[in-house]
Amino acid sequence: MMHVIVNWGGKIGYNLDRIYNLTQMMRSNGYEVSLVEKDSNRQRWLLEHLGENVIIKNAQRGKSGHCAG
């Protein structure tokens, strides 16, 4: 199985519905998908709607963590 890591840019027309649709399309084609997101509100939305793994990026410290959905 191929694993795809998606890192969304906050300044580029961020649309949660597009992210949802793209992630679902990749999953239906056999890909395992992880999403990188630093905004806590978006992290919660992604976890609630996709049940995906979200990699949490702390923008202030430049460190990352991991949260299983």
PDB file of N, CA, C and O in Angstrom:
ATOM      1  N   MET A   1       0.846  -1.178   0.000  1.00  0.00           N
ATOM      2  CA  MET A   1       0.000   0.000   0.000  1.00  0.00           C
ATOM      3  C   MET A   1       0.892   1.242   0.000  1.00  0.00           C
ATOM      4  O   MET A   1       1.866   1.312   0.727  1.00  0.00           O
ATOM      5  N   MET A   2       0.551   2.215  -0.795  1.00  0.00           N
ATOM      6  CA  MET A   2       1.278   3.485  -0.857  1.00  0.00           C
ATOM      7  C   MET A   2       0.736   4.422   0.211  1.00  0.00           C
ATOM      8  O   MET A   2      -0.461   4.496   0.440  1.00  0.00           O
ATOM      9  N   HIS A   3       1.648   5.134   0.875  1.00  0.00           N
ATOM     10  CA  HIS A   3       1.258   6.086   1.908  1.00  0.00           C
ATOM     11  C   HIS A   3       1.528   7.493   1.379  1.00  0.00           C
ATOM     12  O   HIS A   3       2.637   7.795   0.960  1.00  0.00           O
ATOM     13  N   VAL A   4       0.509   8.337   1.414  1.00  0.00           N
ATOM     14  CA  VAL A   4       0.610   9.721   0.947  1.00  0.00           C
ATOM     15  C   VAL A   4       0.517  10.643   2.154  1.00  0.00           C
ATOM     16  O   VAL A   4      -0.356  10.477   3.003  1.00  0.00           O
ATOM     17  N   ILE A   5       1.429  11.620   2.228  1.00  0.00           N
ATOM     18  CA  ILE A   5       1.384  12.639   3.281  1.00  0.00           C
ATOM     19  C   ILE A   5       1.048  13.958   2.604  1.00  0.00           C
ATOM     20  O   ILE A   5       1.736  14.381   1.681  1.00  0.00           O
ATOM     21  N   VAL A   6      -0.023  14.592   3.064  1.00  0.00           N
ATOM     22  CA  VAL A   6      -0.500  15.831   2.452  1.00  0.00           C
ATOM     23  C   VAL A   6      -0.275  16.981   3.420  1.00  0.00           C
ATOM     24  O   VAL A   6      -0.736  16.943   4.561  1.00  0.00           O
ATOM     25  N   ASN A   7       0.426  18.009   2.969  1.00  0.00           N
ATOM     26  CA  ASN A   7       0.709  19.196   3.777  1.00  0.00           C
ATOM     27  C   ASN A   7      -0.013  20.375   3.127  1.00  0.00           C
ATOM     28  O   ASN A   7       0.354  20.797   2.037  1.00  0.00           O
ATOM     29  N   TRP A   8      -1.022  20.892   3.797  1.00  0.00           N
ATOM     30  CA  TRP A   8      -1.832  21.973   3.230  1.00  0.00           C
ATOM     31  C   TRP A   8      -1.278  23.328   3.624  1.00  0.00           C
ATOM     32  O   TRP A   8      -0.968  23.558   4.779  1.00  0.00           O
ATOM     33  N   GLY A   9      -1.176  24.239   2.651  1.00  0.00           N
ATOM     34  CA  GLY A   9      -0.706  25.596   2.916  1.00  0.00           C
ATOM     35  C   GLY A   9      -1.858  26.485   3.340  1.00  0.00           C
ATOM     36  O   GLY A   9      -2.857  26.568   2.646  1.00  0.00           O
ATOM     37  N   GLY A  10      -1.741  27.130   4.491  1.00  0.00           N
ATOM     38  CA  GLY A  10      -2.815  27.942   5.029  1.00  0.00           C
ATOM     39  C   GLY A  10      -3.122  29.189   4.229  1.00  0.00           C
ATOM     40  O   GLY A  10      -4.220  29.708   4.289  1.00  0.00           O
ATOM     41  N   LYS A  11      -2.177  29.704   3.466  1.00  0.00           N
ATOM     42  CA  LYS A  11      -2.412  30.934   2.723  1.00  0.00           C
ATOM     43  C   LYS A  11      -2.981  30.675   1.333  1.00  0.00           C
ATOM     44  O   LYS A  11      -3.321  31.595   0.621  1.00  0.00           O
ATOM     45  N   ILE A  12      -3.072  29.423   0.948  1.00  0.00           N
ATOM     46  CA  ILE A  12      -3.577  29.079  -0.380  1.00  0.00           C
ATOM     47  C   ILE A  12      -5.012  28.622  -0.229  1.00  0.00           C
ATOM     48  O   ILE A  12      -5.250  27.592   0.381  1.00  0.00           O
ATOM     49  N   GLY A  13      -5.986  29.350  -0.714  1.00  0.00           N
ATOM     50  CA  GLY A  13      -7.401  29.013  -0.688  1.00  0.00           C
ATOM     51  C   GLY A  13      -7.752  27.702   0.015  1.00  0.00           C
ATOM     52  O   GLY A  13      -8.039  26.720  -0.630  1.00  0.00           O
ATOM     53  N   TYR A  14      -7.728  27.704   1.301  1.00  0.00           N
ATOM     54  CA  TYR A  14      -7.963  26.515   2.111  1.00  0.00           C
ATOM     55  C   TYR A  14      -9.443  26.167   2.095  1.00  0.00           C
ATOM     56  O   TYR A  14     -10.272  26.961   2.500  1.00  0.00           O
ATOM     57  N   ASN A  15      -9.775  24.986   1.636  1.00  0.00           N
ATOM     58  CA  ASN A  15     -11.163  24.568   1.535  1.00  0.00           C
ATOM     59  C   ASN A  15     -11.283  23.153   2.094  1.00  0.00           C
ATOM     60  O   ASN A  15     -10.814  22.199   1.478  1.00  0.00           O
ATOM     61  N   LEU A  16     -11.894  23.017   3.260  1.00  0.00           N
ATOM     62  CA  LEU A  16     -11.981  21.715   3.917  1.00  0.00           C
ATOM     63  C   LEU A  16     -12.755  20.701   3.092  1.00  0.00           C
ATOM     64  O   LEU A  16     -12.442  19.518   3.109  1.00  0.00           O
ATOM     65  N   ASP A  17     -13.760  21.146   2.331  1.00  0.00           N
ATOM     66  CA  ASP A  17     -14.504  20.215   1.486  1.00  0.00           C
ATOM     67  C   ASP A  17     -13.614  19.626   0.394  1.00  0.00           C
ATOM     68  O   ASP A  17     -13.716  18.442   0.071  1.00  0.00           O
ATOM     69  N   ARG A  18     -12.746  20.450  -0.188  1.00  0.00           N
ATOM     70  CA  ARG A  18     -11.802  19.943  -1.202  1.00  0.00           C
ATOM     71  C   ARG A  18     -10.851  18.931  -0.591  1.00  0.00           C
ATOM     72  O   ARG A  18     -10.549  17.904  -1.195  1.00  0.00           O
ATOM     73  N   ILE A  19     -10.360  19.219   0.611  1.00  0.00           N
ATOM     74  CA  ILE A  19      -9.455  18.300   1.289  1.00  0.00           C
ATOM     75  C   ILE A  19     -10.173  16.979   1.560  1.00  0.00           C
ATOM     76  O   ILE A  19      -9.628  15.908   1.323  1.00  0.00           O
ATOM     77  N   TYR A  20     -11.409  17.068   2.038  1.00  0.00           N
ATOM     78  CA  TYR A  20     -12.195  15.874   2.310  1.00  0.00           C
ATOM     79  C   TYR A  20     -12.364  15.035   1.048  1.00  0.00           C
ATOM     80  O   TYR A  20     -12.114  13.832   1.040  1.00  0.00           O
ATOM     81  N   ASN A  21     -12.782  15.664  -0.040  1.00  0.00           N
ATOM     82  CA  ASN A  21     -13.016  14.946  -1.297  1.00  0.00           C
ATOM     83  C   ASN A  21     -11.736  14.312  -1.848  1.00  0.00           C
ATOM     84  O   ASN A  21     -11.744  13.168  -2.288  1.00  0.00           O
ATOM     85  N   LEU A  22     -10.637  15.054  -1.828  1.00  0.00           N
ATOM     86  CA  LEU A  22      -9.374  14.529  -2.327  1.00  0.00           C
ATOM     87  C   LEU A  22      -8.899  13.350  -1.477  1.00  0.00           C
ATOM     88  O   LEU A  22      -8.469  12.321  -1.999  1.00  0.00           O
ATOM     89  N   THR A  23      -9.015  13.484  -0.166  1.00  0.00           N
ATOM     90  CA  THR A  23      -8.590  12.409   0.725  1.00  0.00           C
ATOM     91  C   THR A  23      -9.438  11.158   0.506  1.00  0.00           C
ATOM     92  O   THR A  23      -8.909  10.044   0.428  1.00  0.00           O
ATOM     93  N   GLN A  24     -10.738  11.333   0.391  1.00  0.00           N
ATOM     94  CA  GLN A  24     -11.628  10.193   0.148  1.00  0.00           C
ATOM     95  C   GLN A  24     -11.293   9.524  -1.191  1.00  0.00           C
ATOM     96  O   GLN A  24     -11.321   8.299  -1.294  1.00  0.00           O
ATOM     97  N   MET A  25     -10.991  10.302  -2.220  1.00  0.00           N
ATOM     98  CA  MET A  25     -10.642   9.754  -3.524  1.00  0.00           C
ATOM     99  C   MET A  25      -9.362   8.915  -3.412  1.00  0.00           C
ATOM    100  O   MET A  25      -9.288   7.808  -3.938  1.00  0.00           O
ATOM    101  N   MET A  26      -8.352   9.449  -2.714  1.00  0.00           N
ATOM    102  CA  MET A  26      -7.097   8.706  -2.560  1.00  0.00           C
ATOM    103  C   MET A  26      -7.324   7.422  -1.781  1.00  0.00           C
ATOM    104  O   MET A  26      -6.792   6.368  -2.132  1.00  0.00           O
ATOM    105  N   ARG A  27      -8.115   7.491  -0.719  1.00  0.00           N
ATOM    106  CA  ARG A  27      -8.403   6.301   0.086  1.00  0.00           C
ATOM    107  C   ARG A  27      -9.141   5.251  -0.732  1.00  0.00           C
ATOM    108  O   ARG A  27      -8.841   4.057  -0.622  1.00  0.00           O
ATOM    109  N   SER A  28     -10.089   5.675  -1.560  1.00  0.00           N
ATOM    110  CA  SER A  28     -10.851   4.711  -2.368  1.00  0.00           C
ATOM    111  C   SER A  28      -9.986   4.055  -3.442  1.00  0.00           C
ATOM    112  O   SER A  28     -10.334   2.999  -3.954  1.00  0.00           O
ATOM    113  N   ASN A  29      -8.842   4.675  -3.762  1.00  0.00           N
ATOM    114  CA  ASN A  29      -7.912   4.106  -4.730  1.00  0.00           C
ATOM    115  C   ASN A  29      -6.771   3.345  -4.053  1.00  0.00           C
ATOM    116  O   ASN A  29      -5.761   3.042  -4.678  1.00  0.00           O
ATOM    117  N   GLY A  30      -6.930   3.051  -2.764  1.00  0.00           N
ATOM    118  CA  GLY A  30      -5.995   2.188  -2.068  1.00  0.00           C
ATOM    119  C   GLY A  30      -4.833   2.874  -1.376  1.00  0.00           C
ATOM    120  O   GLY A  30      -3.926   2.211  -0.889  1.00  0.00           O
ATOM    121  N   TYR A  31      -4.838   4.200  -1.310  1.00  0.00           N
ATOM    122  CA  TYR A  31      -3.759   4.919  -0.641  1.00  0.00           C
ATOM    123  C   TYR A  31      -4.072   5.091   0.838  1.00  0.00           C
ATOM    124  O   TYR A  31      -5.214   5.297   1.221  1.00  0.00           O
ATOM    125  N   GLU A  32      -3.033   5.026   1.654  1.00  0.00           N
ATOM    126  CA  GLU A  32      -3.136   5.403   3.059  1.00  0.00           C
ATOM    127  C   GLU A  32      -2.751   6.881   3.113  1.00  0.00           C
ATOM    128  O   GLU A  32      -1.745   7.284   2.537  1.00  0.00           O
ATOM    129  N   VAL A  33      -3.545   7.716   3.781  1.00  0.00           N
ATOM    130  CA  VAL A  33      -3.350   9.163   3.734  1.00  0.00           C
ATOM    131  C   VAL A  33      -3.142   9.719   5.139  1.00  0.00           C
ATOM    132  O   VAL A  33      -3.911   9.419   6.049  1.00  0.00           O
ATOM    133  N   SER A  34      -2.090  10.537   5.311  1.00  0.00           N
ATOM    134  CA  SER A  34      -1.877  11.311   6.533  1.00  0.00           C
ATOM    135  C   SER A  34      -1.895  12.780   6.148  1.00  0.00           C
ATOM    136  O   SER A  34      -1.431  13.156   5.080  1.00  0.00           O
ATOM    137  N   LEU A  35      -2.442  13.602   7.021  1.00  0.00           N
ATOM    138  CA  LEU A  35      -2.556  15.028   6.750  1.00  0.00           C
ATOM    139  C   LEU A  35      -1.730  15.812   7.763  1.00  0.00           C
ATOM    140  O   LEU A  35      -1.762  15.517   8.950  1.00  0.00           O
ATOM    141  N   VAL A  36      -1.004  16.811   7.276  1.00  0.00           N
ATOM    142  CA  VAL A  36      -0.218  17.686   8.144  1.00  0.00           C
ATOM    143  C   VAL A  36      -0.987  18.985   8.296  1.00  0.00           C
ATOM    144  O   VAL A  36      -1.342  19.625   7.310  1.00  0.00           O
ATOM    145  N   GLU A  37      -1.277  19.378   9.536  1.00  0.00           N
ATOM    146  CA  GLU A  37      -2.041  20.595   9.785  1.00  0.00           C
ATOM    147  C   GLU A  37      -1.593  21.221  11.085  1.00  0.00           C
ATOM    148  O   GLU A  37      -1.458  20.539  12.098  1.00  0.00           O
ATOM    149  N   LYS A  38      -1.355  22.538  11.085  1.00  0.00           N
ATOM    150  CA  LYS A  38      -0.922  23.219  12.305  1.00  0.00           C
ATOM    151  C   LYS A  38      -2.064  23.932  13.030  1.00  0.00           C
ATOM    152  O   LYS A  38      -1.968  24.194  14.212  1.00  0.00           O
ATOM    153  N   ASP A  39      -3.161  24.218  12.352  1.00  0.00           N
ATOM    154  CA  ASP A  39      -4.294  24.914  12.961  1.00  0.00           C
ATOM    155  C   ASP A  39      -5.153  23.923  13.753  1.00  0.00           C
ATOM    156  O   ASP A  39      -5.652  22.944  13.201  1.00  0.00           O
ATOM    157  N   SER A  40      -5.348  24.181  15.054  1.00  0.00           N
ATOM    158  CA  SER A  40      -6.060  23.232  15.912  1.00  0.00           C
ATOM    159  C   SER A  40      -7.529  23.051  15.508  1.00  0.00           C
ATOM    160  O   SER A  40      -8.073  21.954  15.632  1.00  0.00           O
ATOM    161  N   ASN A  41      -8.189  24.095  15.022  1.00  0.00           N
ATOM    162  CA  ASN A  41      -9.580  23.959  14.579  1.00  0.00           C
ATOM    163  C   ASN A  41      -9.675  23.060  13.352  1.00  0.00           C
ATOM    164  O   ASN A  41     -10.577  22.233  13.249  1.00  0.00           O
ATOM    165  N   ARG A  42      -8.760  23.232  12.436  1.00  0.00           N
ATOM    166  CA  ARG A  42      -8.749  22.383  11.243  1.00  0.00           C
ATOM    167  C   ARG A  42      -8.386  20.953  11.604  1.00  0.00           C
ATOM    168  O   ARG A  42      -8.925  20.007  11.025  1.00  0.00           O
ATOM    169  N   GLN A  43      -7.474  20.776  12.559  1.00  0.00           N
ATOM    170  CA  GLN A  43      -7.115  19.428  13.013  1.00  0.00           C
ATOM    171  C   GLN A  43      -8.347  18.703  13.519  1.00  0.00           C
ATOM    172  O   GLN A  43      -8.594  17.550  13.158  1.00  0.00           O
ATOM    173  N   ARG A  44      -9.134  19.373  14.369  1.00  0.00           N
ATOM    174  CA  ARG A  44     -10.346  18.757  14.923  1.00  0.00           C
ATOM    175  C   ARG A  44     -11.326  18.392  13.816  1.00  0.00           C
ATOM    176  O   ARG A  44     -11.902  17.313  13.810  1.00  0.00           O
ATOM    177  N   TRP A  45     -11.529  19.310  12.856  1.00  0.00           N
ATOM    178  CA  TRP A  45     -12.455  19.047  11.755  1.00  0.00           C
ATOM    179  C   TRP A  45     -12.000  17.830  10.958  1.00  0.00           C
ATOM    180  O   TRP A  45     -12.795  16.950  10.648  1.00  0.00           O
ATOM    181  N   LEU A  46     -10.718  17.788  10.628  1.00  0.00           N
ATOM    182  CA  LEU A  46     -10.187  16.672   9.853  1.00  0.00           C
ATOM    183  C   LEU A  46     -10.346  15.353  10.600  1.00  0.00           C
ATOM    184  O   LEU A  46     -10.754  14.342  10.014  1.00  0.00           O
ATOM    185  N   LEU A  47     -10.050  15.342  11.882  1.00  0.00           N
ATOM    186  CA  LEU A  47     -10.192  14.120  12.669  1.00  0.00           C
ATOM    187  C   LEU A  47     -11.652  13.672  12.751  1.00  0.00           C
ATOM    188  O   LEU A  47     -11.953  12.486  12.636  1.00  0.00           O
ATOM    189  N   GLU A  48     -12.567  14.627  12.943  1.00  0.00           N
ATOM    190  CA  GLU A  48     -13.990  14.292  13.046  1.00  0.00           C
ATOM    191  C   GLU A  48     -14.558  13.765  11.733  1.00  0.00           C
ATOM    192  O   GLU A  48     -15.368  12.850  11.731  1.00  0.00           O
ATOM    193  N   HIS A  49     -14.157  14.349  10.611  1.00  0.00           N
ATOM    194  CA  HIS A  49     -14.759  13.998   9.330  1.00  0.00           C
ATOM    195  C   HIS A  49     -14.048  12.873   8.583  1.00  0.00           C
ATOM    196  O   HIS A  49     -14.671  12.185   7.786  1.00  0.00           O
ATOM    197  N   LEU A  50     -12.769  12.707   8.831  1.00  0.00           N
ATOM    198  CA  LEU A  50     -12.027  11.705   8.074  1.00  0.00           C
ATOM    199  C   LEU A  50     -11.552  10.535   8.923  1.00  0.00           C
ATOM    200  O   LEU A  50     -11.250   9.480   8.380  1.00  0.00           O
ATOM    201  N   GLY A  51     -11.444  10.737  10.222  1.00  0.00           N
ATOM    202  CA  GLY A  51     -10.908   9.676  11.050  1.00  0.00           C
ATOM    203  C   GLY A  51      -9.473   9.342  10.668  1.00  0.00           C
ATOM    204  O   GLY A  51      -8.998   8.245  10.862  1.00  0.00           O
ATOM    205  N   GLU A  52      -8.791  10.282  10.085  1.00  0.00           N
ATOM    206  CA  GLU A  52      -7.429  10.090   9.594  1.00  0.00           C
ATOM    207  C   GLU A  52      -6.405  10.410  10.648  1.00  0.00           C
ATOM    208  O   GLU A  52      -6.694  11.068  11.639  1.00  0.00           O
ATOM    209  N   ASN A  53      -5.179  10.015  10.401  1.00  0.00           N
ATOM    210  CA  ASN A  53      -4.051  10.448  11.219  1.00  0.00           C
ATOM    211  C   ASN A  53      -3.714  11.870  10.805  1.00  0.00           C
ATOM    212  O   ASN A  53      -3.618  12.173   9.625  1.00  0.00           O
ATOM    213  N   VAL A  54      -3.554  12.724  11.781  1.00  0.00           N
ATOM    214  CA  VAL A  54      -3.193  14.113  11.517  1.00  0.00           C
ATOM    215  C   VAL A  54      -1.868  14.384  12.203  1.00  0.00           C
ATOM    216  O   VAL A  54      -1.727  14.128  13.395  1.00  0.00           O
ATOM    217  N   ILE A  55      -0.894  14.858  11.462  1.00  0.00           N
ATOM    218  CA  ILE A  55       0.398  15.216  12.019  1.00  0.00           C
ATOM    219  C   ILE A  55       0.314  16.668  12.443  1.00  0.00           C
ATOM    220  O   ILE A  55       0.042  17.551  11.633  1.00  0.00           O
ATOM    221  N   ILE A  56       0.522  16.919  13.724  1.00  0.00           N
ATOM    222  CA  ILE A  56       0.357  18.254  14.280  1.00  0.00           C
ATOM    223  C   ILE A  56       1.676  18.997  14.207  1.00  0.00           C
ATOM    224  O   ILE A  56       2.681  18.526  14.721  1.00  0.00           O
ATOM    225  N   LYS A  57       1.666  20.146  13.567  1.00  0.00           N
ATOM    226  CA  LYS A  57       2.867  20.974  13.451  1.00  0.00           C
ATOM    227  C   LYS A  57       2.694  22.184  14.342  1.00  0.00           C
ATOM    228  O   LYS A  57       1.741  22.934  14.208  1.00  0.00           O
ATOM    229  N   ASN A  58       3.617  22.392  15.253  1.00  0.00           N
ATOM    230  CA  ASN A  58       3.612  23.550  16.130  1.00  0.00           C
ATOM    231  C   ASN A  58       4.388  24.659  15.435  1.00  0.00           C
ATOM    232  O   ASN A  58       5.614  24.629  15.378  1.00  0.00           O
ATOM    233  N   ALA A  59       3.687  25.637  14.908  1.00  0.00           N
ATOM    234  CA  ALA A  59       4.314  26.695  14.118  1.00  0.00           C
ATOM    235  C   ALA A  59       5.266  27.546  14.935  1.00  0.00           C
ATOM    236  O   ALA A  59       6.230  28.092  14.421  1.00  0.00           O
ATOM    237  N   GLN A  60       5.018  27.690  16.216  1.00  0.00           N
ATOM    238  CA  GLN A  60       5.855  28.563  17.047  1.00  0.00           C
ATOM    239  C   GLN A  60       7.218  27.949  17.325  1.00  0.00           C
ATOM    240  O   GLN A  60       8.204  28.653  17.398  1.00  0.00           O
ATOM    241  N   ARG A  61       7.266  26.645  17.467  1.00  0.00           N
ATOM    242  CA  ARG A  61       8.533  26.003  17.811  1.00  0.00           C
ATOM    243  C   ARG A  61       9.163  25.253  16.652  1.00  0.00           C
ATOM    244  O   ARG A  61      10.281  24.785  16.744  1.00  0.00           O
ATOM    245  N   GLY A  62       8.397  25.069  15.551  1.00  0.00           N
ATOM    246  CA  GLY A  62       8.919  24.325  14.427  1.00  0.00           C
ATOM    247  C   GLY A  62       9.038  22.837  14.692  1.00  0.00           C
ATOM    248  O   GLY A  62       9.709  22.126  13.986  1.00  0.00           O
ATOM    249  N   LYS A  63       8.359  22.349  15.753  1.00  0.00           N
ATOM    250  CA  LYS A  63       8.387  20.937  16.104  1.00  0.00           C
ATOM    251  C   LYS A  63       7.083  20.291  15.648  1.00  0.00           C
ATOM    252  O   LYS A  63       6.065  20.944  15.512  1.00  0.00           O
ATOM    253  N   SER A  64       7.136  19.014  15.421  1.00  0.00           N
ATOM    254  CA  SER A  64       5.915  18.331  15.041  1.00  0.00           C
ATOM    255  C   SER A  64       5.645  17.182  15.980  1.00  0.00           C
ATOM    256  O   SER A  64       6.544  16.660  16.639  1.00  0.00           O
ATOM    257  N   GLY A  65       4.384  16.797  16.044  1.00  0.00           N
ATOM    258  CA  GLY A  65       3.948  15.682  16.866  1.00  0.00           C
ATOM    259  C   GLY A  65       3.002  14.847  16.037  1.00  0.00           C
ATOM    260  O   GLY A  65       2.846  15.071  14.854  1.00  0.00           O
ATOM    261  N   HIS A  66       2.343  13.911  16.671  1.00  0.00           N
ATOM    262  CA  HIS A  66       1.451  13.029  15.928  1.00  0.00           C
ATOM    263  C   HIS A  66       0.194  12.782  16.753  1.00  0.00           C
ATOM    264  O   HIS A  66       0.293  12.575  17.958  1.00  0.00           O
ATOM    265  N   CYS A  67      -0.940  12.805  16.112  1.00  0.00           N
ATOM    266  CA  CYS A  67      -2.210  12.553  16.782  1.00  0.00           C
ATOM    267  C   CYS A  67      -2.964  11.528  15.966  1.00  0.00           C
ATOM    268  O   CYS A  67      -3.251  11.774  14.799  1.00  0.00           O
ATOM    269  N   ALA A  68      -3.269  10.392  16.525  1.00  0.00           N
ATOM    270  CA  ALA A  68      -4.020   9.362  15.803  1.00  0.00           C
ATOM    271  C   ALA A  68      -5.493   9.673  15.877  1.00  0.00           C
ATOM    272  O   ALA A  68      -6.018   9.988  16.931  1.00  0.00           O
ATOM    273  N   GLY A  69      -6.160   9.616  14.730  1.00  0.00           N
ATOM    274  CA  GLY A  69      -7.585   9.915  14.670  1.00  0.00           C
ATOM    275  C   GLY A  69      -8.445   8.725  14.857  1.00  0.00           C
ATOM    276  O   GLY A  69      -8.122   7.617  14.790  1.00  0.00           O
TER     277      GLY A  69
END
